[in-house]
Each structure stands twice: as structure tokens, then as C-alpha cells.
Short mmCIF file of C-alpha atoms in Angstrom, two decimals:
data_model
loop_
_atom_site.label_atom_id
_atom_site.label_comp_id
_atom_site.label_asym_id
_atom_site.label_seq_id
_atom_site.Cartn_x
_atom_site.Cartn_y
_atom_site.Cartn_z
CA MET A 1 0.00 0.00 0.00
CA LEU A 2 1.14 3.54 -0.74
CA MET A 3 -0.31 4.90 2.49
CA PRO A 4 1.00 4.04 5.98
CA GLU A 5 -0.53 0.94 7.52
CA ASP A 6 -2.14 2.91 10.33
CA ALA A 7 -4.05 5.09 7.84
CA TRP A 8 -6.21 2.45 6.16
CA CYS A 9 -8.20 -0.61 7.13
CA ALA A 10 -9.94 -3.55 5.52
CA PRO A 11 -12.78 -4.51 7.88
CA ARG A 12 -13.82 -8.12 7.63
CA GLY A 13 -17.45 -7.68 8.61
CA GLU A 14 -20.15 -10.03 7.41
CA ARG A 15 -19.49 -10.89 3.80
CA THR A 16 -19.48 -13.93 1.57
CA PRO A 17 -16.16 -15.48 0.53
CA LEU A 18 -16.69 -14.15 -3.02
CA GLU A 19 -17.44 -10.61 -1.89
CA PRO A 20 -14.39 -8.32 -2.10
CA ILE A 21 -13.08 -6.43 0.90
CA ARG A 22 -14.01 -2.74 0.91
CA PHE A 23 -11.07 -0.64 2.01
CA GLY A 24 -11.63 2.30 4.32
CA LEU A 25 -9.66 4.96 6.21
CA ARG A 26 -8.85 4.99 9.92
CA ARG A 27 -7.81 8.61 10.13
CA THR A 28 -7.41 11.83 8.18
CA ILE A 29 -4.76 11.81 5.47
CA THR A 30 -1.98 14.25 6.36
CA SER A 31 0.51 16.11 4.18
CA HIS A 32 3.20 13.71 5.40
CA ASP A 33 1.06 10.80 4.14
CA TRP A 34 0.70 12.48 0.77
CA HIS A 35 4.47 12.96 0.58
CA ARG A 36 4.89 9.20 1.05
CA VAL A 37 2.19 8.46 -1.54
CA HIS A 38 3.79 10.68 -4.19
CA ARG A 39 7.22 9.19 -3.49
CA TYR A 40 6.07 5.63 -4.17
CA ALA A 41 3.32 6.35 -6.73
CA ARG A 42 5.83 7.24 -9.43
CA HIS A 43 6.76 3.53 -9.63
CA VAL A 44 3.18 2.35 -10.32
CA ARG A 45 2.63 1.20 -13.91
CA SER A 46 -0.78 -0.54 -13.77
CA LEU A 47 -3.86 0.31 -11.70
CA ARG A 48 -7.34 -1.21 -11.46
CA ILE A 49 -10.07 0.67 -9.59
CA GLN A 50 -13.07 -1.53 -8.75
CA PRO A 51 -16.16 0.26 -7.41
CA GLN A 52 -17.06 -2.37 -4.83
CA THR A 53 -13.59 -2.22 -3.28
CA TYR A 54 -13.55 1.37 -2.01
CA ARG A 55 -15.84 3.17 0.39
CA LYS A 56 -17.21 6.63 -0.29
CA SER A 57 -14.77 8.16 2.18
CA ILE A 58 -11.89 7.15 -0.09
CA ALA A 59 -13.13 9.51 -2.80
CA LYS A 60 -13.19 12.51 -0.48
CA ALA A 61 -9.77 11.64 0.90
CA LEU A 62 -8.23 11.42 -2.56
CA ARG A 63 -9.55 14.86 -3.40
CA THR A 64 -7.50 16.36 -0.56
CA SER A 65 -4.29 15.94 -2.54
CA GLU A 66 -2.63 19.31 -3.12
CA SER A 67 -0.66 18.17 -6.15
CA ASP A 68 -1.72 19.59 -9.52
CA GLY A 69 0.00 16.86 -11.50
CA PRO A 70 -1.04 13.23 -12.03
CA LEU A 71 -1.04 11.01 -8.97
CA PHE A 72 0.77 8.24 -10.90
CA PRO A 73 3.10 9.97 -13.39
CA GLY A 74 4.41 6.69 -14.83
CA LEU A 75 1.06 4.90 -15.16
CA ARG A 76 0.62 2.88 -18.39
CA HIS A 77 -2.57 0.84 -17.80
CA LEU A 78 -5.67 2.18 -16.04
CA SER A 79 -9.00 0.41 -15.47
CA PHE A 80 -11.51 2.75 -13.81
CA ALA A 81 -15.06 1.75 -12.88
CA SER A 82 -17.58 4.12 -11.33
CA GLN A 83 -18.83 3.70 -7.79
CA TRP A 84 -22.58 3.80 -7.24
CA ASP A 85 -22.41 5.92 -4.09
CA TRP A 86 -19.76 8.32 -5.37
CA ASP A 87 -20.80 11.76 -6.56
CA LYS A 88 -20.25 12.84 -10.14
CA CYS A 89 -17.70 15.43 -9.05
CA ASP A 90 -15.84 12.71 -7.13
CA HIS A 91 -15.71 10.47 -10.19
CA LEU A 92 -14.34 13.13 -12.48
CA ALA A 93 -11.93 14.64 -9.97
CA ILE A 94 -10.40 11.26 -9.18
CA LEU A 95 -10.27 10.25 -12.84
CA ARG A 96 -8.42 13.49 -13.56
CA MET A 97 -5.90 12.61 -10.83
CA LEU A 98 -5.34 9.14 -12.32
CA LEU A 99 -4.91 10.17 -15.95
CA SER A 100 -1.28 10.59 -16.95
CA PRO A 101 0.57 11.63 -20.14
CA SER A 102 2.28 8.23 -20.08
CA LEU A 103 -1.05 6.34 -20.18
CA ASP A 104 -1.25 3.75 -22.96
CA HIS A 105 -4.35 1.66 -22.09
CA LEU A 106 -7.56 3.14 -20.67
CA ALA A 107 -10.64 1.10 -19.73
CA ILE A 108 -13.52 3.01 -18.12
CA ASP A 109 -16.99 2.08 -16.93
CA ILE A 110 -18.84 5.34 -16.38
CA PRO A 111 -22.30 6.73 -17.18
CA ASN A 112 -22.84 8.19 -20.64
CA SER A 113 -23.58 11.57 -19.10
CA TYR A 114 -19.93 11.87 -18.03
CA LEU A 115 -18.62 11.86 -21.58
CA GLU A 116 -18.78 15.63 -21.90
CA GLN A 117 -16.39 16.03 -18.98
CA LEU A 118 -14.25 13.12 -20.19
CA SER A 119 -13.71 14.95 -23.48
CA CYS A 120 -12.17 17.81 -21.49
CA LEU A 121 -9.78 15.38 -19.76
CA ALA A 122 -8.81 13.47 -22.92
CA PRO A 123 -5.85 15.72 -23.88
CA ILE A 124 -4.07 14.67 -20.66
CA CYS A 125 -3.32 11.22 -22.12
CA SER A 126 -2.55 12.09 -25.72
CA ALA A 127 -0.40 8.95 -26.21
CA LEU A 128 -3.35 6.58 -25.63
CA THR A 129 -3.42 3.57 -27.97
CA THR A 130 -6.17 1.38 -26.45
CA PHE A 131 -9.59 2.60 -25.30
CA SER A 132 -12.34 0.48 -23.74
CA PHE A 133 -15.68 2.03 -22.79
CA THR A 134 -18.49 0.23 -20.97
CA ASP A 135 -21.85 1.52 -19.81
CA GLN A 136 -23.54 -1.15 -17.71
CA GLY A 137 -26.91 0.57 -17.60
CA HIS A 138 -25.95 3.50 -15.39
CA SER A 139 -28.57 5.69 -17.03
CA ASP A 140 -30.90 5.89 -19.99
CA ALA A 141 -29.08 8.92 -21.38
CA ARG A 142 -27.60 8.28 -24.80
CA PRO A 143 -23.96 9.23 -25.34
CA SER A 144 -23.25 12.30 -27.40
CA PRO A 145 -21.28 11.55 -30.59
CA ALA A 146 -19.82 15.04 -30.37
CA ASP A 147 -18.40 14.30 -26.92
CA LEU A 148 -16.78 11.09 -28.10
CA THR A 149 -15.44 12.86 -31.14
CA ALA A 150 -13.84 15.44 -28.87
CA CYS A 151 -12.23 12.60 -26.92
CA VAL A 152 -10.69 10.75 -29.81
CA ARG A 153 -9.43 13.91 -31.46
CA ALA A 154 -6.98 14.06 -28.56
CA TRP A 155 -5.85 10.46 -29.14
CA PRO A 156 -4.15 10.35 -32.56
CA ALA A 157 -2.26 7.15 -31.68
CA LEU A 158 -5.41 5.15 -30.84
CA THR A 159 -5.27 1.71 -32.47
CA SER A 160 -7.68 -0.42 -30.41
CA ILE A 161 -11.29 0.27 -29.39
CA SER A 162 -13.64 -1.93 -27.38
CA LEU A 163 -17.23 -0.84 -26.74
CA ASN A 164 -19.77 -2.66 -24.65
CA GLY A 165 -23.00 -1.70 -22.96
CA SER A 166 -26.44 -0.30 -23.60
CA ALA A 167 -28.16 0.37 -26.92
CA GLY A 168 -27.20 4.02 -26.61
CA MET A 169 -23.67 2.99 -27.54
CA SER A 170 -24.81 2.62 -31.14
CA GLN A 171 -24.42 6.37 -31.54
CA LEU A 172 -20.87 6.23 -30.34
CA MET A 173 -19.00 4.13 -32.89
CA PRO A 174 -19.93 6.10 -36.02
CA ALA A 175 -18.40 9.14 -34.35
CA LEU A 176 -15.18 7.23 -33.84
CA ALA A 177 -15.19 5.74 -37.31
CA LEU A 178 -15.64 9.11 -38.99
CA CYS A 179 -13.39 11.08 -36.69
CA ASP A 180 -10.90 13.14 -38.67
CA SER A 181 -8.40 15.15 -36.67
CA ALA A 182 -8.04 17.61 -39.53
CA GLY A 183 -11.73 18.47 -39.83
CA GLY A 184 -14.26 20.20 -37.62
CA PRO A 185 -17.28 18.69 -35.87
CA ASP A 186 -19.51 19.54 -38.82
CA ALA A 187 -17.29 17.54 -41.14
CA VAL A 188 -17.48 14.49 -38.89
CA PHE A 189 -21.26 14.23 -39.13
CA ALA A 190 -21.63 15.48 -42.66
CA PRO A 191 -23.83 13.35 -44.93
CA CYS A 192 -22.27 10.90 -47.28
CA SER A 193 -20.72 12.35 -50.41
CA PRO A 194 -22.48 11.92 -53.78
CA SER A 195 -20.13 9.05 -54.57
CA GLY A 196 -21.30 7.25 -51.44
CA ALA A 197 -17.84 7.12 -49.84
CA TYR A 198 -16.68 8.60 -46.56
CA PRO A 199 -13.08 9.84 -46.27
CA ARG A 200 -10.72 6.90 -45.79
CA ALA A 201 -8.20 8.96 -43.87
CA SER A 202 -10.56 9.51 -40.94
CA PHE A 203 -9.19 7.90 -37.79
CA ALA A 204 -6.60 6.05 -39.84
CA ALA A 205 -4.80 4.47 -36.87
CA LEU A 206 -7.67 2.11 -36.00
CA ARG A 207 -6.50 -1.53 -36.22
CA ASP A 208 -8.35 -3.44 -33.49
CA LEU A 209 -12.12 -3.19 -32.99
CA THR A 210 -14.46 -5.03 -30.60
CA ILE A 211 -18.22 -4.39 -30.64
CA GLY A 212 -20.68 -6.07 -28.29
CA GLY A 213 -24.42 -6.00 -27.77
CA GLN A 214 -25.38 -4.21 -30.98
CA SER A 215 -27.64 -5.15 -33.87
CA ALA A 216 -26.32 -6.65 -37.08
CA ALA A 217 -27.76 -3.75 -39.07
CA TYR A 218 -25.83 -1.30 -36.90
CA VAL A 219 -22.53 -3.16 -37.38
CA VAL A 220 -23.07 -3.32 -41.14
CA GLY A 221 -23.93 0.38 -41.23
CA LEU A 222 -20.82 1.17 -39.22
CA MET A 223 -18.54 -0.68 -41.63
CA LYS A 224 -20.15 1.04 -44.60
CA SER A 225 -19.62 4.41 -42.95
CA TRP A 226 -15.85 4.05 -42.73
CA GLY A 227 -15.22 3.10 -46.37
CA VAL A 228 -12.25 0.72 -46.41
CA ARG A 229 -9.94 0.38 -43.43
CA PRO A 230 -6.87 -1.77 -42.64
CA ILE A 231 -8.57 -3.45 -39.67
CA GLU A 232 -6.40 -6.29 -38.36
CA ARG A 233 -8.60 -7.69 -35.58
CA LEU A 234 -12.41 -7.53 -35.61
CA SER A 235 -14.62 -9.04 -32.90
CA VAL A 236 -18.42 -8.82 -32.97
CA PHE A 237 -20.40 -10.59 -30.25
CA GLY A 238 -23.80 -10.56 -28.60
CA LEU A 239 -25.70 -10.31 -31.88
CA GLU A 240 -29.04 -11.72 -32.94
CA LEU A 241 -28.44 -12.75 -36.53
CA PRO A 242 -31.26 -13.77 -38.85
CA ALA A 243 -30.06 -15.39 -42.04
CA ASP A 244 -30.21 -12.26 -44.21
CA ALA A 245 -28.44 -10.08 -41.63
CA ALA A 246 -25.74 -12.70 -41.11
CA ARG A 247 -25.04 -12.98 -44.82
CA ALA A 248 -24.91 -9.20 -45.17
CA LEU A 249 -22.50 -8.87 -42.26
CA ILE A 250 -20.08 -11.52 -43.52
CA ALA A 251 -20.25 -10.20 -47.07
CA ASP A 252 -19.40 -6.65 -45.97
CA ILE A 253 -16.37 -7.61 -43.88
CA PRO A 254 -13.91 -8.15 -46.79
CA THR A 255 -15.46 -5.16 -48.57
CA HIS A 256 -14.78 -2.66 -45.80
CA CYS A 257 -11.82 -4.31 -44.04
CA GLU A 258 -8.76 -4.57 -46.28
CA PRO A 259 -8.62 -8.32 -47.03
CA THR A 260 -4.84 -8.58 -46.79
CA ALA A 261 -4.78 -6.77 -43.42
CA LEU A 262 -7.47 -8.74 -41.58
CA SER A 263 -5.78 -11.43 -39.45
CA ARG A 264 -8.30 -12.22 -36.68
CA LEU A 265 -12.07 -12.38 -37.02
CA MET A 266 -14.60 -13.45 -34.40
CA ILE A 267 -18.40 -13.42 -34.83
CA SER A 268 -20.52 -14.79 -31.99
CA ALA A 269 -24.27 -14.62 -32.46
CA THR A 270 -27.64 -16.14 -31.68
CA SER A 271 -29.07 -17.24 -34.99
CA PRO A 272 -32.32 -19.19 -34.61
CA GLY A 273 -33.29 -21.02 -37.77
CA TRP A 274 -30.08 -20.28 -39.68
CA ARG A 275 -27.46 -22.91 -40.39
CA MET A 276 -24.28 -21.51 -41.88
CA ARG A 277 -23.60 -22.75 -45.41
CA ALA A 278 -20.48 -22.60 -47.57
CA GLU A 279 -21.83 -19.77 -49.72
CA ASP A 280 -22.38 -17.71 -46.58
CA VAL A 281 -18.72 -18.02 -45.60
CA ALA A 282 -17.36 -17.76 -49.16
CA PRO A 283 -16.78 -13.95 -49.03
CA LEU A 284 -14.18 -14.49 -46.30
CA ALA A 285 -12.09 -16.48 -48.78
CA LYS A 286 -10.87 -13.07 -49.96
CA CYS A 287 -8.94 -12.70 -46.66
CA PRO A 288 -5.81 -14.87 -47.11
CA SER A 289 -4.02 -13.42 -44.06
CA LEU A 290 -6.46 -14.81 -41.50
CA THR A 291 -4.69 -16.51 -38.59
CA SER A 292 -7.78 -16.87 -36.37
CA LEU A 293 -11.33 -17.44 -37.61
CA VAL A 294 -14.14 -17.96 -35.09
CA LEU A 295 -17.69 -18.21 -36.45
CA ASN A 296 -19.92 -19.16 -33.55
CA VAL A 297 -23.62 -19.11 -34.40
CA SER A 298 -26.23 -20.97 -32.43
CA ASP A 299 -27.77 -23.24 -35.07
CA GLY A 300 -24.52 -24.58 -36.45
CA ALA A 301 -22.95 -25.09 -39.85
CA ASP A 302 -24.17 -27.07 -42.84
CA ILE A 303 -20.99 -27.50 -44.88
CA ALA A 304 -19.73 -30.59 -46.74
CA ASP A 305 -16.21 -32.03 -46.90
CA VAL A 306 -15.46 -30.68 -50.37
CA GLU A 307 -16.61 -27.21 -49.36
CA TYR A 308 -14.40 -27.26 -46.27
CA GLU A 309 -11.48 -28.28 -48.45
CA THR A 310 -12.03 -25.27 -50.71
CA LEU A 311 -12.31 -22.92 -47.74
CA ALA A 312 -9.21 -24.33 -46.02
CA ARG A 313 -7.07 -23.62 -49.07
CA SER A 314 -8.12 -19.96 -48.86
CA TRP A 315 -6.61 -19.52 -45.37
CA PRO A 316 -3.13 -21.10 -45.39
CA LEU A 317 -1.97 -19.08 -42.34
CA LEU A 318 -4.73 -20.20 -39.98
CA GLN A 319 -3.67 -21.05 -36.44
CA ARG A 320 -7.17 -21.29 -34.96
CA VAL A 321 -10.44 -22.16 -36.69
CA GLU A 322 -13.87 -22.58 -35.13
CA PHE A 323 -17.10 -23.55 -36.85
CA PRO A 324 -20.23 -24.08 -34.75
CA GLY A 325 -22.18 -27.21 -33.93
CA SER A 326 -25.96 -27.47 -34.08
CA TYR A 327 -26.59 -29.25 -30.73
CA ASP A 328 -29.47 -31.01 -32.47
CA ARG A 329 -29.02 -34.77 -32.15
CA ALA A 330 -31.54 -35.37 -34.91
CA VAL A 331 -29.42 -33.47 -37.48
CA ALA A 332 -26.09 -35.07 -38.37
CA PRO A 333 -23.35 -32.85 -39.83
CA ARG A 334 -22.76 -33.13 -43.56
CA CYS A 335 -19.00 -33.27 -43.10
CA THR A 336 -16.83 -36.16 -41.90
CA MET A 337 -13.30 -36.54 -40.62
CA ALA A 338 -12.16 -35.56 -44.11
CA ALA A 339 -12.98 -31.95 -43.18
CA LEU A 340 -10.38 -32.15 -40.42
CA GLY A 341 -7.95 -33.57 -42.95
CA ALA A 342 -8.62 -30.63 -45.26
CA PHE A 343 -7.53 -28.14 -42.60
CA ALA A 344 -4.63 -30.36 -41.51
CA GLY A 345 -3.22 -30.42 -45.02
CA ALA A 346 -3.87 -26.84 -46.11
CA CYS A 347 -3.09 -24.99 -42.84
CA THR A 348 0.40 -26.00 -41.77
CA HIS A 349 0.43 -23.58 -38.80
CA LEU A 350 -2.89 -24.75 -37.36
CA GLU A 351 -2.95 -25.27 -33.58
CA SER A 352 -6.64 -25.39 -32.59
CA ILE A 353 -9.73 -26.77 -34.38
CA VAL A 354 -13.33 -26.53 -33.23
CA LEU A 355 -15.50 -28.42 -35.71
CA SER A 356 -18.51 -30.72 -35.63
CA PHE A 357 -18.38 -33.75 -37.96
CA ASP A 358 -20.02 -37.14 -38.36
CA ALA A 359 -17.58 -39.44 -36.59
CA ASN A 360 -19.60 -42.56 -37.45
CA MET A 361 -18.69 -42.26 -41.13
CA ASP A 362 -15.66 -44.46 -41.79
CA VAL A 363 -13.30 -42.14 -43.65
CA VAL A 364 -9.65 -43.15 -44.01
CA PRO A 365 -7.33 -40.11 -44.22
CA SER A 366 -4.35 -40.28 -46.53
CA PRO A 367 -1.36 -41.89 -44.76
CA SER A 368 0.80 -38.96 -45.85
CA LEU A 369 -1.65 -36.44 -44.38
CA SER A 370 -0.45 -35.40 -40.94
CA ASN A 371 -0.25 -32.15 -38.97
CA SER A 372 1.90 -32.18 -35.84
CA THR A 373 1.16 -28.55 -34.89
CA VAL A 374 -2.45 -29.23 -33.83
CA THR A 375 -2.66 -29.66 -30.05
CA HIS A 376 -6.34 -28.83 -29.42
CA LEU A 377 -9.46 -30.39 -30.94
CA ASN A 378 -13.03 -29.66 -29.87
CA VAL A 379 -15.54 -31.90 -31.63
CA VAL A 380 -18.48 -29.86 -30.21
CA ASP A 381 -21.54 -32.13 -30.53
CA SER A 382 -20.24 -34.54 -33.18
CA PRO A 383 -22.28 -37.76 -33.22
CA ILE A 384 -20.34 -40.92 -32.41
CA ASP A 385 -21.23 -44.50 -31.50
CA GLU A 386 -19.28 -46.08 -28.70
CA SER A 387 -18.31 -48.95 -30.99
CA CYS A 388 -16.63 -46.49 -33.38
CA ALA A 389 -14.62 -44.72 -30.69
CA PRO A 390 -11.38 -46.81 -30.89
CA ARG A 391 -11.25 -46.43 -34.67
CA VAL A 392 -11.89 -42.68 -34.47
CA ALA A 393 -9.18 -42.25 -31.85
CA GLU A 394 -6.69 -44.14 -34.01
CA ARG A 395 -7.49 -42.03 -37.09
CA LEU A 396 -7.23 -38.78 -35.12
CA ALA A 397 -3.89 -39.87 -33.67
CA THR A 398 -2.58 -40.49 -37.18
CA LEU A 399 -3.92 -37.17 -38.43
CA PHE A 400 -2.71 -35.11 -35.44
CA PRO A 401 0.32 -36.82 -33.83
CA SER A 402 0.70 -34.11 -31.15
CA LEU A 403 -2.93 -34.36 -30.01
CA THR A 404 -3.18 -35.87 -26.52
CA TRP A 405 -6.88 -35.41 -25.66
CA ILE A 406 -10.29 -34.64 -27.18
CA GLU A 407 -12.71 -31.97 -26.00
CA ASP A 408 -16.46 -32.16 -26.62
CA ASP A 409 -19.42 -29.93 -25.71
CA TYR A 410 -22.90 -30.91 -24.64
CA ASP A 411 -25.83 -28.90 -23.31
CA ASP A 412 -28.87 -31.15 -23.00
CA GLY A 413 -28.01 -33.21 -19.92
CA ARG A 414 -27.83 -36.44 -21.93
CA TYR A 415 -24.07 -36.71 -21.78
CA GLU A 416 -23.85 -40.40 -20.98
CA GLU A 417 -26.20 -41.56 -23.71
CA SER A 418 -25.14 -39.19 -26.49
CA GLN A 419 -21.45 -38.53 -25.93
CA ALA A 420 -20.23 -41.72 -24.28
CA GLY A 421 -18.31 -42.53 -27.45
CA TRP A 422 -16.15 -39.44 -27.04
CA VAL A 423 -15.35 -40.46 -23.47
CA VAL A 424 -13.96 -43.73 -24.84
CA ALA A 425 -12.10 -41.97 -27.67
CA ASP A 426 -10.62 -39.42 -25.30
CA ALA A 427 -9.48 -42.18 -22.94
CA ALA A 428 -7.83 -43.97 -25.87
CA MET A 429 -6.03 -40.76 -26.92
CA ARG A 430 -4.79 -40.13 -23.40
CA ALA A 431 -3.60 -43.75 -23.04
CA ARG A 432 -1.76 -43.46 -26.35
CA ALA A 433 -0.15 -40.21 -25.22
CA ARG A 434 0.97 -41.83 -21.98
CA ALA A 435 2.42 -44.77 -23.89
CA GLN A 436 4.30 -42.42 -26.22
CA ARG A 437 5.68 -40.48 -23.27
CA ALA A 438 6.76 -43.75 -21.65
CA LYS A 439 8.59 -44.72 -24.87
CA VAL A 440 10.31 -41.36 -25.02
CA TRP A 441 11.37 -41.61 -21.40
CA ALA A 442 12.57 -45.19 -21.91
CA ALA A 443 14.60 -44.12 -24.94
CA GLU A 444 16.10 -41.25 -22.96
CA ARG A 445 16.99 -43.58 -20.10
CA SER A 446 18.54 -46.06 -22.54
CA ALA A 447 20.58 -43.28 -24.12
CA VAL A 448 21.83 -42.17 -20.71
CA LYS A 449 22.70 -45.74 -19.75
CA ALA A 450 24.54 -46.22 -23.05
CA LYS A 451 26.57 -43.07 -22.45
CA LEU A 452 27.42 -44.20 -18.93
CA ALA A 453 28.43 -47.65 -20.19
CA ALA A 454 30.61 -46.13 -22.90
CA ALA A 455 32.26 -43.86 -20.37
CA ALA A 456 32.90 -46.80 -18.04
CA ALA A 457 34.39 -48.86 -20.87
CA ALA A 458 36.66 -46.02 -21.89
CA SER A 459 37.78 -45.63 -18.29
CA ALA A 460 38.47 -49.35 -18.01
CA GLN A 461 40.60 -49.25 -21.16
CA ARG A 462 42.68 -46.41 -19.75
CA THR A 463 43.30 -48.13 -16.36
CA PRO A 464 46.07 -50.72 -17.38
CA SER A 465 48.17 -48.16 -19.19
CA SER A 466 47.92 -45.77 -16.32
CA SER A 467 48.97 -48.55 -13.90
CA SER A 468 52.02 -49.45 -15.99
CA THR A 469 52.88 -45.81 -16.29
CA SER A 470 52.70 -45.32 -12.55
CA LEU A 471 54.77 -48.51 -12.05
CA SER A 472 57.47 -47.30 -14.41
CA ARG A 473 57.45 -43.95 -12.67
CA THR A 474 57.86 -45.72 -9.29
CA THR A 475 60.69 -47.90 -10.60
CA SER A 476 62.51 -45.00 -12.15
CA SER A 477 62.10 -42.89 -9.04
CA SER A 478 63.35 -45.75 -6.83
CA SER A 479 66.34 -46.29 -9.11
CA VAL A 480 67.06 -42.61 -8.98
CA GLY A 481 66.83 -42.72 -5.20
CA THR A 482 69.14 -45.75 -5.02
CA SER A 483 71.80 -44.21 -7.24
CA TYR A 484 71.66 -41.07 -5.16
CA PHE A 485 72.28 -42.93 -1.90
CA ASP A 486 75.03 -44.95 -3.53
CA ALA A 487 76.70 -41.75 -4.56
CA LEU A 488 76.49 -40.42 -1.02
CA ARG A 489 77.95 -43.64 0.37
CA GLU A 490 80.85 -43.48 -2.05
CA GLN A 491 81.52 -39.89 -1.06
CA CYS A 492 81.56 -40.89 2.62
CA ILE A 493 83.98 -43.72 1.94
CA ILE A 494 86.23 -41.39 0.00
CA ALA A 495 86.04 -38.88 2.79
#
């Protein structure tokens, strides 16, 4: 703690084990205490303020600091969440104390109504590169795009944005997407030009974008508003995606995100009645630089082996791929283990696969087809009979030599009757992995024993020669000693 131990307390009270301790003060903070705080605070690089951890008295005590500069001058990462029983002036005053010119990552959870004041504080941390804003229903007030525009104008180095919260946030992202540090507020919200294109240079540093809890139409409209951008990582979650909206969203991604720049894409949505087909995913084939592709929709995928093979060839750099399962036991996937083989052969850097396939179909992968980089496989809700489990485990072991276990998902409480086959297959994979490790350890022990035996043999060969050498040395030394004494005796006789 930065403050002396006699100045603060953490009363135990009556609380559950999961409830955090709320820190409080025992006495008034003195100027000597503040001198100690400022001396040690310059070494703090990361700070997380949780609202349930601090009592209201903490806010008033912090405001007694007489320093005009930042409380933590070397702070790089700040996570600040509002406290329900703190006043608005307390929030903003303390946030002003915590902001520093050295700040690189800022994550805040404050009411939308505070954005106007936040825009006044934004120039303090002009080097900010990552901004996360959450409004967990503090108020019904919608955020002002002008206020957010004023914020991001002070952050020219911003490359990552994450927005989460109420529906009012939908007004916020267009302001960020259209923000142009060279233009005025009127230019930011100007209508689209006759050609239908917004200026590409607006907010050109944006590379990483996460959007949660918005409608598909809003996300599509947002991408259209920014023209074409070199987005590298795009995550969209918490959507409700009907078939038409889902197709429109996926089709617009390679149109408005530069295909060669996009490396990570995640879409997580509730999509009742829509099963993803190959033609729905086909637009993403224009993105050859993808290293992570996660398409998680509730009603699963309806894609055949040949179609997976075509898609896999479009993404040779993939390290992680995830296609959803249907969780409907009455509907078997169209694909088989050959779909896994398609990704194993085309994606040589692949490490993780999440894919539902019909494991009961007896498909023999090519003996030459093997991918040793895959270490994680989630078969989701793939149907499998217990009698097929040993065969499936053997084929998977051949296809992915580094795979040591199998993960499966289930959600209907019928685990034993529907997924018992995967329990058997997983046990077989783990037993095989243990046997392989035992062989490796045995080989290592044999190699060590062979080295020790060779060293012992070499030592034994050197022993006779060394003995004869020592004997000759003893003989020669004794002869030298004898001749020496003889010489002395002769001298005595002569004397």
C-alpha cells in the first residue's frame, strides 16, 4: 500500500467469501502521508479501480491531494469503474488525478452523461493507444457523438477500441469511425458524399475493434460508414443474426476491411433457424491473411467435406479455426473426418480446431496427411457411437500426432447416452499419449545408460596403461633414489 498501515483498514465484517473487501480509512490523510504516496506512486505502472472495493470516504480523501500533476506519473494501464455511491464530481476529480501523459491503455466504466467532462480530460493522455468504454446501464441517457469525437481527437495514436454496454452505444461508434483530426465537428457528421464514400483517412490508426451487444444492421452500417480500413482484428459478439443479416455482415467484412490486413475475425451470435452454409462463408475467402477465424452461431454449420477443403485452401496461415455445432441430435453434420484432414493439409500452422463432424462415417485419411502442430481439438456435438470410438481415436492420432486429448461440448443433460463414445475416444487418446511419453522416457533412459556404459568402458581401457605408467614412474624414481644414496655412500667412503 502507498499509504502508511495505520491510515487504512480492511474490515472483515459479514461478507461472503466471493465478496471483495471494501477498504476504508482509519484517520485523516496528512501532508506527510501524501508525501509518502507521491514518493512511491511514481513507480506504479498498472492500476485497477473496482467500485465495490472502495468506500465513499476514499473519494473525499483522494480529493485532498494538493498536487496539480497526475497522482501516478508513470502509469501505463488504467482500469476505472464508477462507484454507485460516489458523486459525479468525485468520479471526475479522481479520474483526472489518475490520468497521466504516459497512459497507454484506458478502460472506463462510467455513465454516458460523463462523456462531456471526459472529453475535457482526454488531452491529458494524448499517447493513448487502447480505449475500452463500458456503460452497464448506469442511465438511460444516450452518449453524445460530439463528446466522443472530442475525446478521440486528442488520441491520434489510438489503435484499439472496445465498446460494450447499452443500446445508446450505437451512436458512439460512427463518431469514432468518422473522426478526422483535420476536420471540424460539422465535417465528422456530414452526410455521405455523392459518390457514397466517406473519407478513408478519418481515424486512420484504428487496427483493433471489438463491438458487443449491438444489432447486425448497426454493425453493417458502421462498416459502410468508414469506407475501407486496414482493420487487423475484428470481434463482434452478442448479436441476434437472422439469415439475411448474417449474410450481409459476412459479405461486408472483406469489402470494408482490407482483405490482406485482416488477421483475426470473431463473430458470436444467436441465430435461430439459420445454419451456416459454404456460400455464406465464401466472401471471407478473400482474406488470405487470417490466422484466427471464429464463427460461432447458435444453429450450427451445414458444410460438406469438399466445401471445407475449398475454404481451407483460402486460409493457409490459420492457427485457430472454429465452426459451430448445431446441438441437435436429430441433425447429423454433412461433413466427416475428411474436413479435419482438409484443414490439416492446407493450414500448416494450425494449432486449434473446433469443428462438428459425423464421426460414425468411416473415412480413411491419406497416410501422408499429418499435422503435428495441432494440439487442441473440440468436436463440439459430433455424433459418435461407442463402438466407433477406438477407430476414431486411431485415425485422429494419425492425423494429429501431437494431439493428446479430445474436447467435446454438450448442453442437453444427456451426456452419458449421447457422448459416451467421445469419453472412450478421449481415454484412448490419453492412453496413447501416456504410452508415447513412456517410450520417449525409456529411450532417454537407454541413451543415458549407453553413455554411462561407454564412459565406463573407456575408463576401463585407460586403467592398465595408467597402472604401468605409474609402475614405471615408481621404478625409475626408486632407481634414482638408489643411485643417489650410492653416490652419497661413495663420497663418505672417499672422505
